[in-house]
Amino acid sequence: MGILSGNPKEQPLHYGEVYTLWMTSWAAKGAVSCYHLYLNHAGDEDLKKIIHDLLDQSKLEIKETDAILLENGIAPPPTMPERPSVELDDIPIGARFTDPEIGAKIAVETSASLAACSAAMGQSIREDIGALYGKYHVTMTALGLRILEMNKNKGWLLPPPLHVQGSEDASK
């Protein structure tokens, strides 16, 4: 196998892996900024707990992807300025995100993250990179399930039209 044998961490990254690592770092840095904003707007304690867990995951992704990029001589994307904390009551009602809006947004973001992790795993030829995205996929799957359960339990989930067949149709 030549250059692709031995310890995966000593193998070169291909351009797709570089791009994916860089974009993961950039997206996670943007997510940290957004999650801080969501924390300022959130009132529900369960929602805040999930946002804190999403923040922790994003910070871990930044740390891990930036380290790999730097080890390979690639400058990671810049970090965004930290958002200040504000009291919910200081945000005018018409300018606030509501808890159901935040719940929907983090559900969509988590779903998109799962697709991105799957693509990253599929394109990786370095086992350590594929495994890294596999780890992120498992974590985001668990977070996505918690978000879905929260949105359902709080009555925030707006399902698409449901297909329900009557008992007469089912017997045919």
mmCIF file of C-alpha atoms in Angstrom:
data_model
loop_
_atom_site.group_PDB
_atom_site.id
_atom_site.type_symbol
_atom_site.label_atom_id
_atom_site.label_comp_id
_atom_site.label_asym_id
_atom_site.label_seq_id
_atom_site.Cartn_x
_atom_site.Cartn_y
_atom_site.Cartn_z
ATOM 1 C CA MET A 1 0.000 0.000 0.000
ATOM 2 C CA GLY A 2 3.023 2.326 0.242
ATOM 3 C CA ILE A 3 2.164 5.838 1.421
ATOM 4 C CA LEU A 4 -1.223 4.655 2.751
ATOM 5 C CA SER A 5 0.174 1.912 4.993
ATOM 6 C CA GLY A 6 1.059 2.033 8.667
ATOM 7 C CA ASN A 7 -0.311 4.464 11.218
ATOM 8 C CA PRO A 8 -3.215 6.425 9.670
ATOM 9 C CA LYS A 9 -2.109 9.585 11.504
ATOM 10 C CA GLU A 10 1.142 9.486 9.540
ATOM 11 C CA GLN A 11 -0.666 9.217 6.200
ATOM 12 C CA PRO A 12 -1.378 12.344 4.156
ATOM 13 C CA LEU A 13 -4.874 13.775 4.126
ATOM 14 C CA HIS A 14 -6.523 13.966 0.723
ATOM 15 C CA TYR A 15 -8.076 17.241 -0.395
ATOM 16 C CA GLY A 16 -11.599 16.096 0.465
ATOM 17 C CA GLU A 17 -10.552 15.285 4.024
ATOM 18 C CA VAL A 18 -8.826 18.661 4.362
ATOM 19 C CA TYR A 19 -11.881 20.492 3.074
ATOM 20 C CA THR A 20 -14.244 18.511 5.324
ATOM 21 C CA LEU A 21 -12.116 19.088 8.438
ATOM 22 C CA TRP A 22 -11.835 22.805 7.658
ATOM 23 C CA MET A 23 -15.584 23.128 7.021
ATOM 24 C CA THR A 24 -16.382 21.161 10.178
ATOM 25 C CA SER A 25 -14.278 23.569 12.221
ATOM 26 C CA TRP A 26 -15.861 26.576 10.529
ATOM 27 C CA ALA A 27 -19.403 25.227 11.001
ATOM 28 C CA ALA A 28 -18.708 24.353 14.650
ATOM 29 C CA LYS A 29 -17.351 27.855 15.280
ATOM 30 C CA GLY A 30 -20.507 29.305 13.765
ATOM 31 C CA ALA A 31 -22.600 26.907 15.845
ATOM 32 C CA VAL A 32 -20.912 28.075 19.060
ATOM 33 C CA SER A 33 -21.881 31.637 18.192
ATOM 34 C CA CYS A 34 -25.472 30.628 17.403
ATOM 35 C CA TYR A 35 -25.830 28.433 20.489
ATOM 36 C CA HIS A 36 -24.737 31.332 22.710
ATOM 37 C CA LEU A 37 -27.406 33.441 21.026
ATOM 38 C CA TYR A 38 -29.992 30.686 21.541
ATOM 39 C CA LEU A 39 -29.054 30.510 25.235
ATOM 40 C CA ASN A 40 -29.773 34.234 25.543
ATOM 41 C CA HIS A 41 -33.226 33.692 24.031
ATOM 42 C CA ALA A 42 -34.198 30.345 25.601
ATOM 43 C CA GLY A 43 -36.479 30.258 28.602
ATOM 44 C CA ASP A 44 -37.114 26.518 28.949
ATOM 45 C CA GLU A 45 -34.618 24.714 31.212
ATOM 46 C CA ASP A 46 -34.683 21.439 29.226
ATOM 47 C CA LEU A 47 -33.927 23.386 26.059
ATOM 48 C CA LYS A 48 -31.036 25.169 27.778
ATOM 49 C CA LYS A 49 -29.536 21.820 28.866
ATOM 50 C CA ILE A 50 -29.591 20.535 25.303
ATOM 51 C CA ILE A 51 -28.096 23.772 23.992
ATOM 52 C CA HIS A 52 -25.266 23.461 26.535
ATOM 53 C CA ASP A 53 -24.638 19.887 25.325
ATOM 54 C CA LEU A 54 -24.616 21.100 21.712
ATOM 55 C CA LEU A 55 -22.150 23.812 22.725
ATOM 56 C CA ASP A 56 -19.874 21.259 24.378
ATOM 57 C CA GLN A 57 -20.006 19.057 21.259
ATOM 58 C CA SER A 58 -19.204 21.997 18.983
ATOM 59 C CA LYS A 59 -16.253 23.011 21.143
ATOM 60 C CA LEU A 60 -14.938 19.428 21.058
ATOM 61 C CA GLU A 61 -15.250 19.346 17.260
ATOM 62 C CA ILE A 62 -13.326 22.627 17.013
ATOM 63 C CA LYS A 63 -10.565 21.344 19.269
ATOM 64 C CA GLU A 64 -10.197 18.033 17.445
ATOM 65 C CA THR A 65 -10.489 19.260 13.854
ATOM 66 C CA ASP A 66 -8.225 22.270 14.419
ATOM 67 C CA ALA A 67 -5.594 19.985 15.951
ATOM 68 C CA ILE A 68 -5.609 17.708 12.893
ATOM 69 C CA LEU A 69 -5.465 20.664 10.519
ATOM 70 C CA LEU A 70 -2.534 22.224 12.394
ATOM 71 C CA GLU A 71 -0.687 18.877 12.554
ATOM 72 C CA ASN A 72 -0.941 18.787 8.774
ATOM 73 C CA GLY A 73 0.230 22.374 8.233
ATOM 74 C CA ILE A 74 -3.202 23.815 7.445
ATOM 75 C CA ALA A 75 -4.460 26.968 9.127
ATOM 76 C CA PRO A 76 -7.899 26.434 10.649
ATOM 77 C CA PRO A 77 -10.668 28.985 10.111
ATOM 78 C CA PRO A 78 -10.794 31.943 12.480
ATOM 79 C CA THR A 79 -12.833 31.842 15.669
ATOM 80 C CA MET A 80 -15.819 34.161 15.850
ATOM 81 C CA PRO A 81 -16.071 36.754 18.616
ATOM 82 C CA GLU A 82 -17.833 35.551 21.737
ATOM 83 C CA ARG A 83 -21.373 36.803 22.224
ATOM 84 C CA PRO A 84 -22.233 38.552 25.468
ATOM 85 C CA SER A 85 -24.757 37.019 27.833
ATOM 86 C CA VAL A 86 -27.984 38.937 28.246
ATOM 87 C CA GLU A 87 -31.086 38.494 30.322
ATOM 88 C CA LEU A 88 -34.090 37.144 28.438
ATOM 89 C CA ASP A 89 -36.247 40.008 29.678
ATOM 90 C CA ASP A 90 -33.817 42.518 28.143
ATOM 91 C CA ILE A 91 -34.650 41.211 24.647
ATOM 92 C CA PRO A 92 -37.827 42.827 23.275
ATOM 93 C CA ILE A 93 -40.604 40.289 22.774
ATOM 94 C CA GLY A 94 -40.865 40.877 19.020
ATOM 95 C CA ALA A 95 -37.088 40.406 18.630
ATOM 96 C CA ARG A 96 -36.856 37.133 20.571
ATOM 97 C CA PHE A 97 -36.541 33.651 19.231
ATOM 98 C CA THR A 98 -39.208 31.550 20.929
ATOM 99 C CA ASP A 99 -38.397 28.212 22.523
ATOM 100 C CA PRO A 100 -40.320 26.287 19.805
ATOM 101 C CA GLU A 101 -38.360 28.173 17.109
ATOM 102 C CA ILE A 102 -35.074 27.282 18.776
ATOM 103 C CA GLY A 103 -36.208 23.670 19.204
ATOM 104 C CA ALA A 104 -37.015 23.446 15.498
ATOM 105 C CA LYS A 105 -33.764 25.092 14.460
ATOM 106 C CA ILE A 106 -31.530 22.812 16.526
ATOM 107 C CA ALA A 107 -33.464 19.777 15.241
ATOM 108 C CA VAL A 108 -32.791 20.796 11.628
ATOM 109 C CA GLU A 109 -29.130 21.599 12.369
ATOM 110 C CA THR A 110 -28.621 18.248 14.079
ATOM 111 C CA SER A 111 -30.213 16.414 11.155
ATOM 112 C CA ALA A 112 -27.923 18.230 8.692
ATOM 113 C CA SER A 113 -24.947 17.353 10.887
ATOM 114 C CA LEU A 114 -25.819 13.649 10.634
ATOM 115 C CA ALA A 115 -25.822 13.834 6.839
ATOM 116 C CA ALA A 116 -22.506 15.706 6.825
ATOM 117 C CA CYS A 117 -20.910 13.144 9.162
ATOM 118 C CA SER A 118 -22.099 10.299 6.952
ATOM 119 C CA ALA A 119 -20.602 11.959 3.881
ATOM 120 C CA ALA A 120 -17.316 12.572 5.713
ATOM 121 C CA MET A 121 -17.122 8.925 6.794
ATOM 122 C CA GLY A 122 -17.787 7.772 3.251
ATOM 123 C CA GLN A 123 -15.088 9.916 1.659
ATOM 124 C CA SER A 124 -12.372 9.279 4.231
ATOM 125 C CA ILE A 125 -9.494 6.981 3.392
ATOM 126 C CA ARG A 126 -7.694 7.626 6.654
ATOM 127 C CA GLU A 127 -9.277 5.372 9.260
ATOM 128 C CA ASP A 128 -8.787 7.914 12.043
ATOM 129 C CA ILE A 129 -10.705 10.582 10.113
ATOM 130 C CA GLY A 130 -13.551 8.190 9.302
ATOM 131 C CA ALA A 131 -13.687 7.091 12.943
ATOM 132 C CA LEU A 132 -13.697 10.726 14.136
ATOM 133 C CA TYR A 133 -16.784 11.453 12.044
ATOM 134 C CA GLY A 134 -18.320 8.160 13.171
ATOM 135 C CA LYS A 135 -17.917 9.366 16.759
ATOM 136 C CA TYR A 136 -19.536 12.705 15.886
ATOM 137 C CA HIS A 137 -22.369 10.860 14.124
ATOM 138 C CA VAL A 138 -23.140 8.731 17.185
ATOM 139 C CA THR A 139 -23.109 11.789 19.457
ATOM 140 C CA MET A 140 -25.348 13.798 17.142
ATOM 141 C CA THR A 141 -27.729 10.844 16.812
ATOM 142 C CA ALA A 142 -28.160 10.781 20.590
ATOM 143 C CA LEU A 143 -28.583 14.567 20.748
ATOM 144 C CA GLY A 144 -31.067 14.448 17.871
ATOM 145 C CA LEU A 145 -33.163 11.879 19.708
ATOM 146 C CA ARG A 146 -33.190 14.062 22.839
ATOM 147 C CA ILE A 147 -34.221 17.077 20.750
ATOM 148 C CA LEU A 148 -37.021 15.104 19.059
ATOM 149 C CA GLU A 149 -38.339 13.826 22.395
ATOM 150 C CA MET A 150 -38.182 17.338 23.892
ATOM 151 C CA ASN A 151 -39.989 18.886 20.908
ATOM 152 C CA LYS A 152 -42.701 16.205 21.099
ATOM 153 C CA ASN A 153 -43.119 16.404 24.892
ATOM 154 C CA LYS A 154 -43.325 20.205 24.889
ATOM 155 C CA GLY A 155 -45.813 20.247 22.008
ATOM 156 C CA TRP A 156 -43.325 22.137 19.808
ATOM 157 C CA LEU A 157 -43.124 19.566 17.011
ATOM 158 C CA LEU A 158 -45.118 20.479 13.935
ATOM 159 C CA PRO A 159 -45.447 17.206 12.027
ATOM 160 C CA PRO A 160 -46.010 17.125 8.298
ATOM 161 C CA PRO A 161 -49.413 15.839 7.166
ATOM 162 C CA LEU A 162 -49.858 12.398 8.680
ATOM 163 C CA HIS A 163 -50.968 9.487 6.513
ATOM 164 C CA VAL A 164 -53.620 7.623 8.462
ATOM 165 C CA GLN A 165 -55.630 4.912 6.767
ATOM 166 C CA GLY A 166 -59.032 3.997 8.099
ATOM 167 C CA SER A 167 -59.682 0.472 9.410
ATOM 168 C CA GLU A 168 -61.822 -0.308 6.322
ATOM 169 C CA ASP A 169 -58.923 0.459 3.975
ATOM 170 C CA ALA A 170 -56.481 -1.650 5.997
ATOM 171 C CA SER A 171 -58.610 -4.806 5.641
ATOM 172 C CA LYS A 172 -58.554 -4.753 1.823
#
